[in-house]
Coordinates of C-alpha atoms in Angstrom, one line a residue:
M1 CA 21.1 -2.9 32.4
K2 CA 22.3 0.6 32.5
K3 CA 20.7 1.9 29.3
A4 CA 17.4 -0.2 30.5
M5 CA 17.5 1.8 34.1
K6 CA 18.0 4.9 32.6
T7 CA 15.1 4.1 29.7
A8 CA 12.9 3.6 33.1
G9 CA 14.4 6.7 34.5
L10 CA 12.8 8.5 31.3
L11 CA 9.2 6.9 31.4
A12 CA 8.9 8.2 34.8
E13 CA 9.8 11.0 35.0
K14 CA 9.2 13.2 31.2
L15 CA 6.8 10.8 29.6
T16 CA 3.1 13.0 29.9
Y17 CA -0.1 12.0 27.8
P18 CA -1.8 14.5 26.2
A19 CA -4.9 15.9 27.9
V20 CA -7.9 13.5 26.2
R21 CA -11.6 15.6 25.9
R22 CA -14.1 13.6 27.5
G23 CA -17.2 14.5 26.6
D24 CA -20.7 13.7 27.5
L25 CA -22.8 11.2 24.9
V26 CA -24.4 8.8 26.6
E27 CA -27.0 6.6 25.3
T28 CA -29.1 4.1 26.2
L29 CA -28.7 0.8 25.6
H30 CA -31.2 -2.0 26.4
G31 CA -32.8 0.0 29.5
V32 CA -28.7 1.0 30.4
Q33 CA -27.7 4.6 29.9
V34 CA -23.9 3.5 28.9
A35 CA -21.2 6.4 28.5
D36 CA -19.2 6.5 25.8
P37 CA -17.1 10.1 26.7
Y38 CA -14.6 9.7 23.6
R39 CA -17.3 8.8 20.7
W40 CA -14.6 12.2 18.9
L41 CA -12.2 9.7 18.4
E42 CA -13.8 7.7 15.7
D43 CA -14.6 10.1 13.1
P44 CA -10.0 9.6 12.4
D45 CA -10.7 13.0 9.8
S46 CA -12.1 15.4 12.3
P47 CA -9.5 18.1 13.3
E48 CA -10.1 17.2 16.6
T49 CA -8.5 13.7 16.5
R50 CA -5.6 15.1 14.1
E51 CA -4.1 17.4 16.5
F52 CA -5.3 14.5 19.6
V53 CA -2.7 11.7 17.0
T54 CA 0.0 14.5 17.1
Q55 CA 0.2 15.3 20.4
Q56 CA 0.9 11.3 20.9
N57 CA 2.8 11.1 17.7
D58 CA 5.2 14.0 19.4
V59 CA 5.5 12.6 22.8
T60 CA 6.4 8.9 21.3
Q61 CA 9.1 10.0 18.7
R62 CA 10.2 12.3 22.1
V63 CA 10.6 9.5 24.3
L64 CA 12.5 6.8 21.3
S65 CA 15.2 10.0 20.2
E66 CA 16.0 9.4 24.1
M67 CA 16.5 6.3 24.5
P68 CA 20.5 5.7 24.6
F69 CA 20.0 2.1 22.1
V70 CA 17.4 3.2 18.9
A71 CA 20.4 4.7 17.6
E72 CA 22.5 2.1 17.7
T73 CA 19.7 -1.1 17.0
K74 CA 19.0 0.7 14.4
A75 CA 22.3 0.8 13.1
R76 CA 22.2 -2.9 13.7
M77 CA 19.0 -3.9 11.6
T78 CA 20.6 -1.7 8.7
E79 CA 23.5 -3.9 8.9
L80 CA 21.8 -6.8 8.7
F81 CA 19.6 -5.9 5.9
N82 CA 21.7 -3.9 3.4
Y83 CA 21.7 -7.4 0.9
E84 CA 21.1 -7.8 -2.5
K85 CA 17.8 -9.9 -2.2
Y86 CA 16.7 -12.5 -5.6
S87 CA 13.5 -13.3 -6.2
A88 CA 13.2 -16.6 -9.0
P89 CA 12.2 -15.8 -12.7
R90 CA 9.4 -16.7 -14.2
K91 CA 8.1 -17.1 -18.0
H92 CA 6.3 -14.9 -19.0
G93 CA 5.2 -15.1 -23.1
G94 CA 9.1 -16.4 -24.2
K95 CA 10.2 -14.3 -21.6
Y96 CA 11.6 -14.4 -17.7
V97 CA 11.5 -12.1 -14.4
F98 CA 11.9 -10.9 -11.6
S99 CA 12.4 -8.7 -8.2
K100 CA 15.9 -7.7 -7.4
N101 CA 16.4 -5.3 -3.9
D102 CA 19.5 -3.4 -3.6
G103 CA 19.9 -4.1 0.0
L104 CA 17.9 -1.1 0.9
Q105 CA 15.4 -0.3 -1.4
N106 CA 11.4 0.0 -0.1
Q107 CA 10.6 -1.3 -2.9
S108 CA 11.7 -5.1 -5.0
V109 CA 12.4 -3.4 -8.3
L110 CA 10.8 -5.6 -11.7
Y111 CA 13.5 -6.8 -14.9
I112 CA 12.9 -8.1 -17.4
Q113 CA 15.3 -10.3 -20.3
D114 CA 14.9 -12.4 -23.0
E115 CA 17.3 -15.0 -22.4
L116 CA 18.1 -17.0 -19.0
H117 CA 21.8 -15.3 -19.2
S118 CA 21.0 -12.3 -21.5
D119 CA 21.1 -8.9 -20.0
P120 CA 18.2 -8.0 -17.4
R121 CA 16.1 -4.5 -18.0
V122 CA 13.5 -3.2 -15.8
L123 CA 10.7 -3.3 -16.1
L124 CA 8.4 -1.5 -13.0
D125 CA 10.6 0.4 -10.3
P126 CA 8.2 1.0 -7.7
N127 CA 10.2 3.5 -6.0
L128 CA 9.7 6.5 -9.0
L129 CA 6.2 6.3 -8.3
A130 CA 5.8 8.5 -4.9
D131 CA 8.8 10.4 -3.0
D132 CA 7.8 8.7 0.9
G133 CA 8.8 5.3 -1.5
T134 CA 5.5 3.8 0.3
A135 CA 3.9 3.0 -3.5
A136 CA 3.9 -0.7 -4.0
L137 CA 3.6 -3.4 -5.9
S138 CA 1.1 -5.2 -5.1
S139 CA -0.9 -7.7 -7.5
R140 CA 0.5 -8.4 -11.2
A141 CA -0.6 -10.4 -13.6
F142 CA 0.8 -11.0 -17.4
S143 CA -1.6 -11.8 -20.6
E144 CA -0.7 -15.3 -21.3
A145 CA 0.8 -14.4 -24.5
K146 CA -1.5 -15.8 -27.1
L147 CA -2.3 -13.5 -29.6
K148 CA -1.3 -13.7 -33.4
D149 CA 1.3 -11.0 -33.0
G150 CA 3.1 -11.5 -29.4
K151 CA 2.2 -8.7 -28.1
L152 CA 2.7 -9.2 -24.1
F153 CA 0.3 -7.6 -21.0
F154 CA 1.3 -6.2 -17.9
A155 CA -1.5 -5.8 -15.7
H156 CA -0.7 -5.0 -12.1
G157 CA -2.2 -3.4 -8.9
I158 CA -0.7 -0.4 -6.8
S159 CA -0.8 0.6 -3.3
R160 CA 0.1 3.1 -1.2
G161 CA 0.8 4.4 1.9
G162 CA 0.4 1.1 3.3
S163 CA -3.6 1.3 1.7
D164 CA -5.5 -2.2 1.4
W165 CA -7.2 -0.2 -2.0
Q166 CA -5.4 -0.9 -4.8
T167 CA -4.7 0.7 -8.4
I168 CA -4.8 -1.6 -11.4
K169 CA -3.0 -0.5 -14.6
V170 CA -1.6 -1.9 -17.5
M171 CA 1.7 -2.1 -19.5
A172 CA 2.8 -2.8 -22.8
V173 CA 5.3 -4.9 -22.8
H174 CA 6.3 -5.2 -25.9
D175 CA 5.2 -1.4 -26.7
N176 CA 8.8 -0.3 -24.7
N177 CA 6.7 -0.2 -21.5
K178 CA 4.2 2.0 -22.5
I179 CA 1.6 2.9 -19.6
L180 CA -1.4 2.3 -21.3
D181 CA -5.1 4.5 -20.7
D182 CA -6.5 1.6 -18.7
T183 CA -7.0 2.4 -15.2
V184 CA -9.3 0.1 -12.1
E185 CA -9.5 1.3 -8.9
W186 CA -10.9 0.2 -6.0
V187 CA -9.4 -2.7 -6.5
K188 CA -9.1 -4.5 -1.9
F189 CA -7.9 -7.9 -2.0
S190 CA -7.8 -9.2 -5.0
S191 CA -5.4 -11.3 -7.7
I192 CA -5.2 -10.2 -11.3
A193 CA -6.7 -13.1 -13.7
W194 CA -6.2 -12.7 -17.4
T195 CA -8.6 -14.1 -19.2
H196 CA -6.6 -17.6 -22.3
D197 CA -7.9 -14.5 -25.0
D198 CA -5.7 -11.6 -23.8
K199 CA -8.5 -9.1 -24.0
G200 CA -9.2 -8.7 -20.0
F201 CA -8.7 -9.6 -16.9
F202 CA -10.7 -10.7 -13.7
Y203 CA -10.9 -9.0 -10.6
S204 CA -12.4 -8.8 -7.0
R205 CA -13.2 -4.8 -5.9
Y206 CA -15.3 -3.0 -3.6
P207 CA -18.2 0.1 -4.3
P208 CA -15.9 2.9 -3.1
P209 CA -16.2 4.6 0.8
E210 CA -18.7 7.2 1.1
K211 CA -16.6 9.8 1.9
M212 CA -14.4 8.9 -0.2
K213 CA -16.1 8.4 -4.1
N214 CA -14.1 11.2 -5.2
D215 CA -10.8 10.8 -4.5
K216 CA -8.4 10.3 -6.9
H217 CA -5.7 7.4 -6.4
D218 CA -2.8 10.0 -6.6
D219 CA -4.5 13.3 -5.4
A220 CA -1.8 14.2 -2.7
E221 CA -4.8 17.0 -1.6
G222 CA -7.3 14.0 -1.3
P223 CA -8.3 11.8 1.5
K224 CA -5.8 8.8 2.2
R225 CA -7.3 5.6 1.2
G226 CA -7.0 2.9 4.1
T227 CA -7.2 5.6 6.8
E228 CA -10.9 4.8 6.5
T229 CA -12.6 3.4 8.9
D230 CA -15.8 2.9 7.3
S231 CA -16.9 -1.5 6.4
N232 CA -16.6 -3.1 3.2
M233 CA -18.7 -4.6 2.1
N234 CA -20.1 -6.5 -1.3
H235 CA -17.6 -7.5 -2.4
Q236 CA -17.3 -8.4 -6.3
L237 CA -16.0 -9.8 -9.4
W238 CA -16.2 -7.3 -11.9
Y239 CA -14.2 -7.8 -15.8
H240 CA -11.9 -5.4 -17.3
A241 CA -12.3 -4.8 -21.5
L242 CA -8.2 -4.1 -22.2
H243 CA -7.9 -1.0 -24.0
T244 CA -11.7 0.1 -22.9
D245 CA -13.3 1.8 -19.9
K246 CA -15.6 -1.2 -20.2
Q247 CA -16.2 -2.5 -16.4
L248 CA -18.1 -5.3 -15.7
K249 CA -19.6 -7.3 -13.0

């Protein structure tokens, strides 16, 4: 109770929100004048909006940092989450694949093993794809390994920074987990489905947002995918032919 009262007092005494500019935009809709003084905030990429968001975050972080129970709660939650987590193994191309998290890893690591009782080895560790740990394995599919040469391919979608956008890459599992040149971008809300001949896979995507057409997914200096406010329209089914840059709609 004392902690709650202290927090309430902190909010009452020190919480001051940043000033918000009121614009003079007025629209006439069906003969009625409607003021929209905060329309400028609808552009998330404008310098003014970014500065406003920064100021709001500063207020939030300042309050949270001074709350007496935050550190205690964080320590307890960390303790509760710190245990090994496994998925059930699944068989692909005569091998077994499962995911494991040591406890506090940002992303679970994908492992592969030849037999159920053999030593597992790392197939893909998303934690190595971004310094901040926000690169996530969002979708995945193994080829059916029905080719006569026994090749096994692993198509996987990687999202960054919590975005729904994915970039699909292809790994040649049979060739020391080599990442191929095959790259499929602007994938969203999609699974991956290999054809039975293992020569390619189906996926779904959207056209890239207008202001992000030239964005590279790994470009840290470019616009962040997922921060755009454009509507996604015209969801499309596509086919990617393996070892090529051909994308068929």
